[in-house]
Amino acid sequence: MDLRRKIESREARVGVVGLGYVGLPLAVEFAQAGFTVTGIDLDQRKVDALNRGESYIQDVSTAEVKALVDAGRLSATTDFSAVNTLDTINIAVPTPLRKTKDPDMSYVVNACQEIADHFHAGMLVILESTTYPGTTDELMLPMFEQPDRKVGEHFFMCFSPERVDPGNPNFQTRNIPKVVGGITAQCTEMGALLYAQALETVVPVSSTRVAEMVKLLENTFRMINIGLANEIAMMCDRMGTNVWEVIDAAATKPFGFMPFYPGPGLGGHCIPIDPFYLSWKSKQAGIEARFIELAGYINGQMPHFVVDKVQNALNEHTKALKGSHVHILGVAYKRDIDDVRESPALDIIHLLLKRGAKVTYTDPFVPKLKADGIEMDAVCICEGLAKADCVVIVTDHKAFDYGRVVDQARLVVDTRNALKGRDSSNIVRL
Ligand SMILES: NC(=O)c1ccc[n+]([C@@H]2O[C@H](COP(=O)([O-])OP(=O)(O)OC[C@H]3O[C@@H](n4cnc5c(N)ncnc54)[C@H](O)[C@@H]3O)[C@@H](O)[C@H]2O)c1
């Protein structure tokens, strides 16, 4: 049976390589659509958890995973020989930056090498990891194409950017429109056909390079606008104006304005990283990505700005930062999630420790903080509020009782406008 009919009848054997924040929800959607799905990951703990029917990703429930595993529609392995039996593969492995801010493609290359060893004619392979334009046709395609194995004829290759937003209650993998571009028109058609079985809206584009660039435009747009909001926040601070009120009032304009908000700095696996994939590639094409570099610089200043605010606030209470106790509320990179990758809290903690403060934290989603050379256990919020000289709201988790924070803390520096509408002399806003 050819691939098209296998996909339409849901008899295609679907594979997902990389079972993290992106891969697991995608594997679950394909399995729920009726496919038999095999996840492949190098992390034995994730593979074991999935095979026991347990979810380790906040947005996917254990009940969903268990039902699919029990029905024989979802399983996982660390063994790439499983590719021998698969018809389609979606790749969702990490694409971090090196220390020099160059793309680290080693995860994609390693995964593709393993897949290529077991690849066979008739397969569809789709890269979902965020990357620079040209990755799919320059880097991936040569690993799969052979003189007698032509793309668009004997196998199909696409890029489809992942747009999932962990913790978003309204938009998840299934209802976020899926952009897909193939190396050839036949590849795009096959990729779109696969996604159409499981996801609500598919947006085909003319090439893998367009699809790669779509993701970088989206995330660069966010990063630069957050950079602008942060710069406006620093200006407002200097001029004694409440930036949050300014943005809320500007947002009442029904056209031509979209609100972005300042904060303690960028976090997560996407916004602080992806634009540098674009600037790296555009430099090779002879164009300096100046907006990206500038926004990167301004956003990178925010943890320093926050720590300066803490220091100034303590000074006004005749206390020095050195030797003071600062309690951080929230270390995840955004509200109501457990991910601390690139979290600005890490920079803020480092800076506070460097200036001689004692630091503790509370985060209902992160009981232990082990990242970036920091190893700390969360303490009870009651202890932080009672003992700290200053409390800093870095992540505005809904679970925090902000009324109690204002009532009990000596001093609160609010980097997220979590205390909007509250008025008290111990509040210092960004
Ligand atoms: N997390 C997000 O919100 C998000 C959103 C959109 C796009 N993305 C992009 O999606 C990609 C994946 O991100 P993520 O957040 O899911 O990462 P993740 O770290 O949560 O998951 C990646 C998984 O890949 C596995 N892995 C690494 N190398 C492998 C290999 N050679 N073979 C098999 N498995 C391997 C890891 O063990 C891990 O389980 C990245 O390119 C990221 O930029 C992420």
PDB file of N, CA and C and ligand atoms in Angstrom, residues 16-25 40-44 46 56-57 77-78 80 91-96 106-112 114 128-131 161-166 215 219 268-270 273-274 277 333-334 339 341, ligand 1:
ATOM      1  N   VAL A  16       7.849   9.293  16.531  1.00  0.00           N
ATOM      2  CA  VAL A  16       8.229  10.635  16.999  1.00  0.00           C
ATOM      3  C   VAL A  16       9.575  10.500  17.707  1.00  0.00           C
ATOM      4  N   VAL A  17      10.576  11.209  17.230  1.00  0.00           N
ATOM      5  CA  VAL A  17      11.915  11.131  17.821  1.00  0.00           C
ATOM      6  C   VAL A  17      12.127  12.364  18.694  1.00  0.00           C
ATOM      7  N   GLY A  18      12.361  12.136  19.980  1.00  0.00           N
ATOM      8  CA  GLY A  18      12.471  13.248  20.947  1.00  0.00           C
ATOM      9  C   GLY A  18      11.123  13.415  21.623  1.00  0.00           C
ATOM     10  N   LEU A  19      11.025  12.920  22.868  1.00  0.00           N
ATOM     11  CA  LEU A  19       9.721  12.898  23.553  1.00  0.00           C
ATOM     12  C   LEU A  19       9.675  13.921  24.679  1.00  0.00           C
ATOM     13  N   GLY A  20      10.005  15.175  24.362  1.00  0.00           N
ATOM     14  CA  GLY A  20       9.991  16.224  25.370  1.00  0.00           C
ATOM     15  C   GLY A  20       8.721  17.053  25.321  1.00  0.00           C
ATOM     16  N   TYR A  21       8.843  18.335  25.611  1.00  0.00           N
ATOM     17  CA  TYR A  21       7.695  19.252  25.657  1.00  0.00           C
ATOM     18  C   TYR A  21       6.942  19.279  24.325  1.00  0.00           C
ATOM     19  N   VAL A  22       7.680  19.079  23.211  1.00  0.00           N
ATOM     20  CA  VAL A  22       7.055  19.103  21.888  1.00  0.00           C
ATOM     21  C   VAL A  22       6.637  17.692  21.469  1.00  0.00           C
ATOM     22  N   GLY A  23       7.569  16.747  21.599  1.00  0.00           N
ATOM     23  CA  GLY A  23       7.358  15.412  21.039  1.00  0.00           C
ATOM     24  C   GLY A  23       6.255  14.624  21.716  1.00  0.00           C
ATOM     25  N   LEU A  24       6.180  14.674  23.050  1.00  0.00           N
ATOM     26  CA  LEU A  24       5.162  13.851  23.724  1.00  0.00           C
ATOM     27  C   LEU A  24       3.740  14.295  23.372  1.00  0.00           C
ATOM     28  N   PRO A  25       3.420  15.610  23.460  1.00  0.00           N
ATOM     29  CA  PRO A  25       2.058  16.015  23.075  1.00  0.00           C
ATOM     30  C   PRO A  25       1.726  15.637  21.623  1.00  0.00           C
ATOM     31  N   ILE A  40      10.662   7.546  20.125  1.00  0.00           N
ATOM     32  CA  ILE A  40      12.067   7.147  20.318  1.00  0.00           C
ATOM     33  C   ILE A  40      12.780   8.275  21.049  1.00  0.00           C
ATOM     34  N   ASP A  41      13.419   7.934  22.167  1.00  0.00           N
ATOM     35  CA  ASP A  41      14.149   8.952  22.935  1.00  0.00           C
ATOM     36  C   ASP A  41      15.358   8.282  23.579  1.00  0.00           C
ATOM     37  N   LEU A  42      16.439   9.038  23.736  1.00  0.00           N
ATOM     38  CA  LEU A  42      17.650   8.482  24.360  1.00  0.00           C
ATOM     39  C   LEU A  42      17.505   8.398  25.877  1.00  0.00           C
ATOM     40  N   ASP A  43      16.542   9.142  26.420  1.00  0.00           N
ATOM     41  CA  ASP A  43      16.374   9.217  27.876  1.00  0.00           C
ATOM     42  C   ASP A  43      15.544   8.013  28.360  1.00  0.00           C
ATOM     43  N   GLN A  44      16.245   7.068  28.968  1.00  0.00           N
ATOM     44  CA  GLN A  44      15.588   5.818  29.404  1.00  0.00           C
ATOM     45  C   GLN A  44      14.444   6.098  30.391  1.00  0.00           C
ATOM     46  N   LYS A  46      12.361   8.655  30.505  1.00  0.00           N
ATOM     47  CA  LYS A  46      11.146   9.076  29.797  1.00  0.00           C
ATOM     48  C   LYS A  46      10.499   7.884  29.115  1.00  0.00           C
ATOM     49  N   TYR A  56       5.062  12.807  31.940  1.00  0.00           N
ATOM     50  CA  TYR A  56       6.029  13.620  32.673  1.00  0.00           C
ATOM     51  C   TYR A  56       6.002  15.056  32.150  1.00  0.00           C
ATOM     52  N   ILE A  57       4.979  15.365  31.332  1.00  0.00           N
ATOM     53  CA  ILE A  57       4.836  16.722  30.778  1.00  0.00           C
ATOM     54  C   ILE A  57       3.513  17.276  31.301  1.00  0.00           C
ATOM     55  N   THR A  77      10.692   3.638  22.935  1.00  0.00           N
ATOM     56  CA  THR A  77      11.910   2.840  22.963  1.00  0.00           C
ATOM     57  C   THR A  77      13.122   3.754  22.837  1.00  0.00           C
ATOM     58  N   THR A  78      14.282   3.224  23.232  1.00  0.00           N
ATOM     59  CA  THR A  78      15.532   3.961  22.999  1.00  0.00           C
ATOM     60  C   THR A  78      16.227   3.416  21.752  1.00  0.00           C
ATOM     61  N   PHE A  80      16.762   2.738  17.947  1.00  0.00           N
ATOM     62  CA  PHE A  80      16.411   3.304  16.635  1.00  0.00           C
ATOM     63  C   PHE A  80      16.092   2.242  15.586  1.00  0.00           C
ATOM     64  N   ILE A  91      10.648  14.684  13.980  1.00  0.00           N
ATOM     65  CA  ILE A  91      11.831  14.844  14.838  1.00  0.00           C
ATOM     66  C   ILE A  91      11.676  16.108  15.682  1.00  0.00           C
ATOM     67  N   ALA A  92      11.736  15.949  17.001  1.00  0.00           N
ATOM     68  CA  ALA A  92      11.580  17.098  17.919  1.00  0.00           C
ATOM     69  C   ALA A  92      12.661  17.021  18.995  1.00  0.00           C
ATOM     70  N   VAL A  93      13.900  17.108  18.565  1.00  0.00           N
ATOM     71  CA  VAL A  93      15.031  17.070  19.510  1.00  0.00           C
ATOM     72  C   VAL A  93      15.509  18.506  19.778  1.00  0.00           C
ATOM     73  N   PRO A  94      16.305  18.716  20.815  1.00  0.00           N
ATOM     74  CA  PRO A  94      16.699  20.099  21.164  1.00  0.00           C
ATOM     75  C   PRO A  94      17.568  20.760  20.092  1.00  0.00           C
ATOM     76  N   THR A  95      17.443  22.080  19.989  1.00  0.00           N
ATOM     77  CA  THR A  95      18.339  22.881  19.145  1.00  0.00           C
ATOM     78  C   THR A  95      18.817  24.073  19.988  1.00  0.00           C
ATOM     79  N   PRO A  96      19.758  23.829  20.895  1.00  0.00           N
ATOM     80  CA  PRO A  96      20.245  24.934  21.744  1.00  0.00           C
ATOM     81  C   PRO A  96      21.284  25.786  21.016  1.00  0.00           C
ATOM     82  N   SER A 106      24.024  19.419  16.917  1.00  0.00           N
ATOM     83  CA  SER A 106      24.473  18.048  17.168  1.00  0.00           C
ATOM     84  C   SER A 106      23.311  17.092  17.449  1.00  0.00           C
ATOM     85  N   TYR A 107      22.249  17.583  18.125  1.00  0.00           N
ATOM     86  CA  TYR A 107      21.132  16.673  18.442  1.00  0.00           C
ATOM     87  C   TYR A 107      20.394  16.266  17.168  1.00  0.00           C
ATOM     88  N   VAL A 108      20.195  17.248  16.276  1.00  0.00           N
ATOM     89  CA  VAL A 108      19.493  16.962  15.008  1.00  0.00           C
ATOM     90  C   VAL A 108      20.342  16.010  14.165  1.00  0.00           C
ATOM     91  N   VAL A 109      21.643  16.300  14.087  1.00  0.00           N
ATOM     92  CA  VAL A 109      22.532  15.466  13.268  1.00  0.00           C
ATOM     93  C   VAL A 109      22.577  14.039  13.828  1.00  0.00           C
ATOM     94  N   ASN A 110      22.737  13.918  15.147  1.00  0.00           N
ATOM     95  CA  ASN A 110      22.804  12.570  15.740  1.00  0.00           C
ATOM     96  C   ASN A 110      21.513  11.793  15.490  1.00  0.00           C
ATOM     97  N   ALA A 111      20.372  12.471  15.699  1.00  0.00           N
ATOM     98  CA  ALA A 111      19.081  11.777  15.496  1.00  0.00           C
ATOM     99  C   ALA A 111      18.936  11.369  14.028  1.00  0.00           C
ATOM    100  N   CYS A 112      19.306  12.256  13.100  1.00  0.00           N
ATOM    101  CA  CYS A 112      19.154  11.936  11.670  1.00  0.00           C
ATOM    102  C   CYS A 112      20.077  10.797  11.264  1.00  0.00           C
ATOM    103  N   GLU A 114      21.046   8.309  13.118  1.00  0.00           N
ATOM    104  CA  GLU A 114      20.434   7.057  13.617  1.00  0.00           C
ATOM    105  C   GLU A 114      19.251   6.662  12.738  1.00  0.00           C
ATOM    106  N   GLU A 128      10.830  19.049  13.170  1.00  0.00           N
ATOM    107  CA  GLU A 128      10.011  20.043  13.884  1.00  0.00           C
ATOM    108  C   GLU A 128      10.864  20.965  14.760  1.00  0.00           C
ATOM    109  N   SER A 129      12.108  20.567  15.027  1.00  0.00           N
ATOM    110  CA  SER A 129      12.961  21.393  15.893  1.00  0.00           C
ATOM    111  C   SER A 129      13.183  22.758  15.255  1.00  0.00           C
ATOM    112  N   THR A 130      13.130  23.795  16.062  1.00  0.00           N
ATOM    113  CA  THR A 130      13.355  25.156  15.545  1.00  0.00           C
ATOM    114  C   THR A 130      14.793  25.267  15.053  1.00  0.00           C
ATOM    115  N   THR A 131      14.967  25.848  13.855  1.00  0.00           N
ATOM    116  CA  THR A 131      16.321  25.896  13.315  1.00  0.00           C
ATOM    117  C   THR A 131      16.463  26.993  12.270  1.00  0.00           C
ATOM    118  N   PRO A 161       7.334  23.880  11.681  1.00  0.00           N
ATOM    119  CA  PRO A 161       7.714  24.470  12.968  1.00  0.00           C
ATOM    120  C   PRO A 161       6.723  24.115  14.061  1.00  0.00           C
ATOM    121  N   GLU A 162       7.263  23.875  15.253  1.00  0.00           N
ATOM    122  CA  GLU A 162       6.400  23.592  16.395  1.00  0.00           C
ATOM    123  C   GLU A 162       6.077  24.910  17.078  1.00  0.00           C
ATOM    124  N   ARG A 163       4.796  25.138  17.359  1.00  0.00           N
ATOM    125  CA  ARG A 163       4.402  26.425  17.964  1.00  0.00           C
ATOM    126  C   ARG A 163       3.803  26.260  19.345  1.00  0.00           C
ATOM    127  N   VAL A 164       3.974  25.065  19.933  1.00  0.00           N
ATOM    128  CA  VAL A 164       3.301  24.803  21.206  1.00  0.00           C
ATOM    129  C   VAL A 164       3.733  25.818  22.277  1.00  0.00           C
ATOM    130  N   ASP A 165       2.796  26.152  23.149  1.00  0.00           N
ATOM    131  CA  ASP A 165       3.024  27.151  24.187  1.00  0.00           C
ATOM    132  C   ASP A 165       2.682  26.496  25.526  1.00  0.00           C
ATOM    133  N   PRO A 166       3.680  25.844  26.165  1.00  0.00           N
ATOM    134  CA  PRO A 166       3.381  25.089  27.386  1.00  0.00           C
ATOM    135  C   PRO A 166       2.594  25.912  28.407  1.00  0.00           C
ATOM    136  N   LYS A 215       8.868  30.294  11.653  1.00  0.00           N
ATOM    137  CA  LYS A 215       9.069  30.150  13.100  1.00  0.00           C
ATOM    138  C   LYS A 215      10.018  31.233  13.630  1.00  0.00           C
ATOM    139  N   ASN A 219       9.148  34.171  16.489  1.00  0.00           N
ATOM    140  CA  ASN A 219       9.838  34.314  17.772  1.00  0.00           C
ATOM    141  C   ASN A 219      10.706  35.568  17.829  1.00  0.00           C
ATOM    142  N   GLY A 268      13.078  30.452  28.852  1.00  0.00           N
ATOM    143  CA  GLY A 268      12.536  29.358  28.046  1.00  0.00           C
ATOM    144  C   GLY A 268      13.483  28.949  26.940  1.00  0.00           C
ATOM    145  N   HIS A 269      13.034  27.908  26.224  1.00  0.00           N
ATOM    146  CA  HIS A 269      13.893  27.276  25.235  1.00  0.00           C
ATOM    147  C   HIS A 269      13.757  27.959  23.872  1.00  0.00           C
ATOM    148  N   CYS A 270      12.866  28.975  23.751  1.00  0.00           N
ATOM    149  CA  CYS A 270      12.585  29.510  22.411  1.00  0.00           C
ATOM    150  C   CYS A 270      13.010  30.961  22.242  1.00  0.00           C
ATOM    151  N   ILE A 273      16.570  32.157  22.393  1.00  0.00           N
ATOM    152  CA  ILE A 273      17.519  31.367  21.599  1.00  0.00           C
ATOM    153  C   ILE A 273      17.272  31.474  20.100  1.00  0.00           C
ATOM    154  N   ASP A 274      16.019  31.254  19.692  1.00  0.00           N
ATOM    155  CA  ASP A 274      15.732  31.109  18.254  1.00  0.00           C
ATOM    156  C   ASP A 274      16.201  32.293  17.405  1.00  0.00           C
ATOM    157  N   TYR A 277      19.543  31.935  15.931  1.00  0.00           N
ATOM    158  CA  TYR A 277      19.673  31.040  14.774  1.00  0.00           C
ATOM    159  C   TYR A 277      19.548  31.861  13.490  1.00  0.00           C
ATOM    160  N   TYR A 333      10.394  29.885  34.105  1.00  0.00           N
ATOM    161  CA  TYR A 333      10.592  31.040  33.216  1.00  0.00           C
ATOM    162  C   TYR A 333       9.292  31.759  32.909  1.00  0.00           C
ATOM    163  N   LYS A 334       8.145  31.095  33.142  1.00  0.00           N
ATOM    164  CA  LYS A 334       6.883  31.830  33.039  1.00  0.00           C
ATOM    165  C   LYS A 334       5.825  31.211  33.948  1.00  0.00           C
ATOM    166  N   ASP A 339       9.165  24.695  33.956  1.00  0.00           N
ATOM    167  CA  ASP A 339      10.382  24.726  33.136  1.00  0.00           C
ATOM    168  C   ASP A 339      11.283  25.889  33.584  1.00  0.00           C
ATOM    169  N   ARG A 341      14.379  26.384  32.130  1.00  0.00           N
ATOM    170  CA  ARG A 341      15.431  26.593  31.130  1.00  0.00           C
ATOM    171  C   ARG A 341      15.544  28.077  30.769  1.00  0.00           C
TER     172      ARG A 341
HETATM  173  N1  LIG B   1       9.340  23.685  24.542  1.00  0.00           N
HETATM  174  C1  LIG B   1       8.676  24.505  23.764  1.00  0.00           C
HETATM  175  O1  LIG B   1       7.804  25.243  24.217  1.00  0.00           O
HETATM  176  C2  LIG B   1       8.926  24.581  22.271  1.00  0.00           C
HETATM  177  C3  LIG B   1       8.009  25.276  21.474  1.00  0.00           C
HETATM  178  C4  LIG B   1       8.227  25.339  20.124  1.00  0.00           C
HETATM  179  C5  LIG B   1       9.361  24.744  19.574  1.00  0.00           C
HETATM  180  N2  LIG B   1      10.255  24.090  20.356  1.00  0.00           N
HETATM  181  C6  LIG B   1      11.422  23.462  19.715  1.00  0.00           C
HETATM  182  O2  LIG B   1      11.202  22.052  19.660  1.00  0.00           O
HETATM  183  C7  LIG B   1      12.439  21.350  19.818  1.00  0.00           C
HETATM  184  C8  LIG B   1      12.339  20.390  21.001  1.00  0.00           C
HETATM  185  O3  LIG B   1      12.116  21.152  22.182  1.00  0.00           O
HETATM  186  P1  LIG B   1      11.564  20.520  23.530  1.00  0.00           P
HETATM  187  O4  LIG B   1      11.213  21.657  24.405  1.00  0.00           O
HETATM  188  O5  LIG B   1      10.547  19.465  23.246  1.00  0.00           O
HETATM  189  O6  LIG B   1      12.905  19.826  24.077  1.00  0.00           O
HETATM  190  P2  LIG B   1      13.011  18.756  25.264  1.00  0.00           P
HETATM  191  O7  LIG B   1      14.394  18.885  25.788  1.00  0.00           O
HETATM  192  O8  LIG B   1      11.843  18.872  26.177  1.00  0.00           O
HETATM  193  O9  LIG B   1      12.865  17.365  24.501  1.00  0.00           O
HETATM  194  C9  LIG B   1      13.791  16.891  23.592  1.00  0.00           C
HETATM  195  C10 LIG B   1      13.907  15.382  23.751  1.00  0.00           C
HETATM  196  O10 LIG B   1      14.810  14.889  22.749  1.00  0.00           O
HETATM  197  C11 LIG B   1      15.555  13.835  23.319  1.00  0.00           C
HETATM  198  N3  LIG B   1      16.746  13.635  22.492  1.00  0.00           N
HETATM  199  C12 LIG B   1      17.869  14.384  22.438  1.00  0.00           C
HETATM  200  N4  LIG B   1      18.702  13.877  21.503  1.00  0.00           N
HETATM  201  C13 LIG B   1      18.085  12.815  20.953  1.00  0.00           C
HETATM  202  C14 LIG B   1      18.436  11.897  19.937  1.00  0.00           C
HETATM  203  N5  LIG B   1      19.594  11.990  19.266  1.00  0.00           N
HETATM  204  N6  LIG B   1      17.564  10.911  19.647  1.00  0.00           N
HETATM  205  C15 LIG B   1      16.396  10.804  20.306  1.00  0.00           C
HETATM  206  N7  LIG B   1      15.993  11.657  21.270  1.00  0.00           N
HETATM  207  C16 LIG B   1      16.839  12.647  21.588  1.00  0.00           C
HETATM  208  C17 LIG B   1      15.825  14.300  24.733  1.00  0.00           C
HETATM  209  O11 LIG B   1      16.138  13.212  25.573  1.00  0.00           O
HETATM  210  C18 LIG B   1      14.492  14.962  25.101  1.00  0.00           C
HETATM  211  O12 LIG B   1      13.595  14.044  25.704  1.00  0.00           O
HETATM  212  C19 LIG B   1      13.510  22.431  19.976  1.00  0.00           C
HETATM  213  O13 LIG B   1      14.067  22.710  18.722  1.00  0.00           O
HETATM  214  C20 LIG B   1      12.717  23.628  20.467  1.00  0.00           C
HETATM  215  O14 LIG B   1      13.344  24.850  20.110  1.00  0.00           O
HETATM  216  C21 LIG B   1      10.053  23.976  21.696  1.00  0.00           C
END
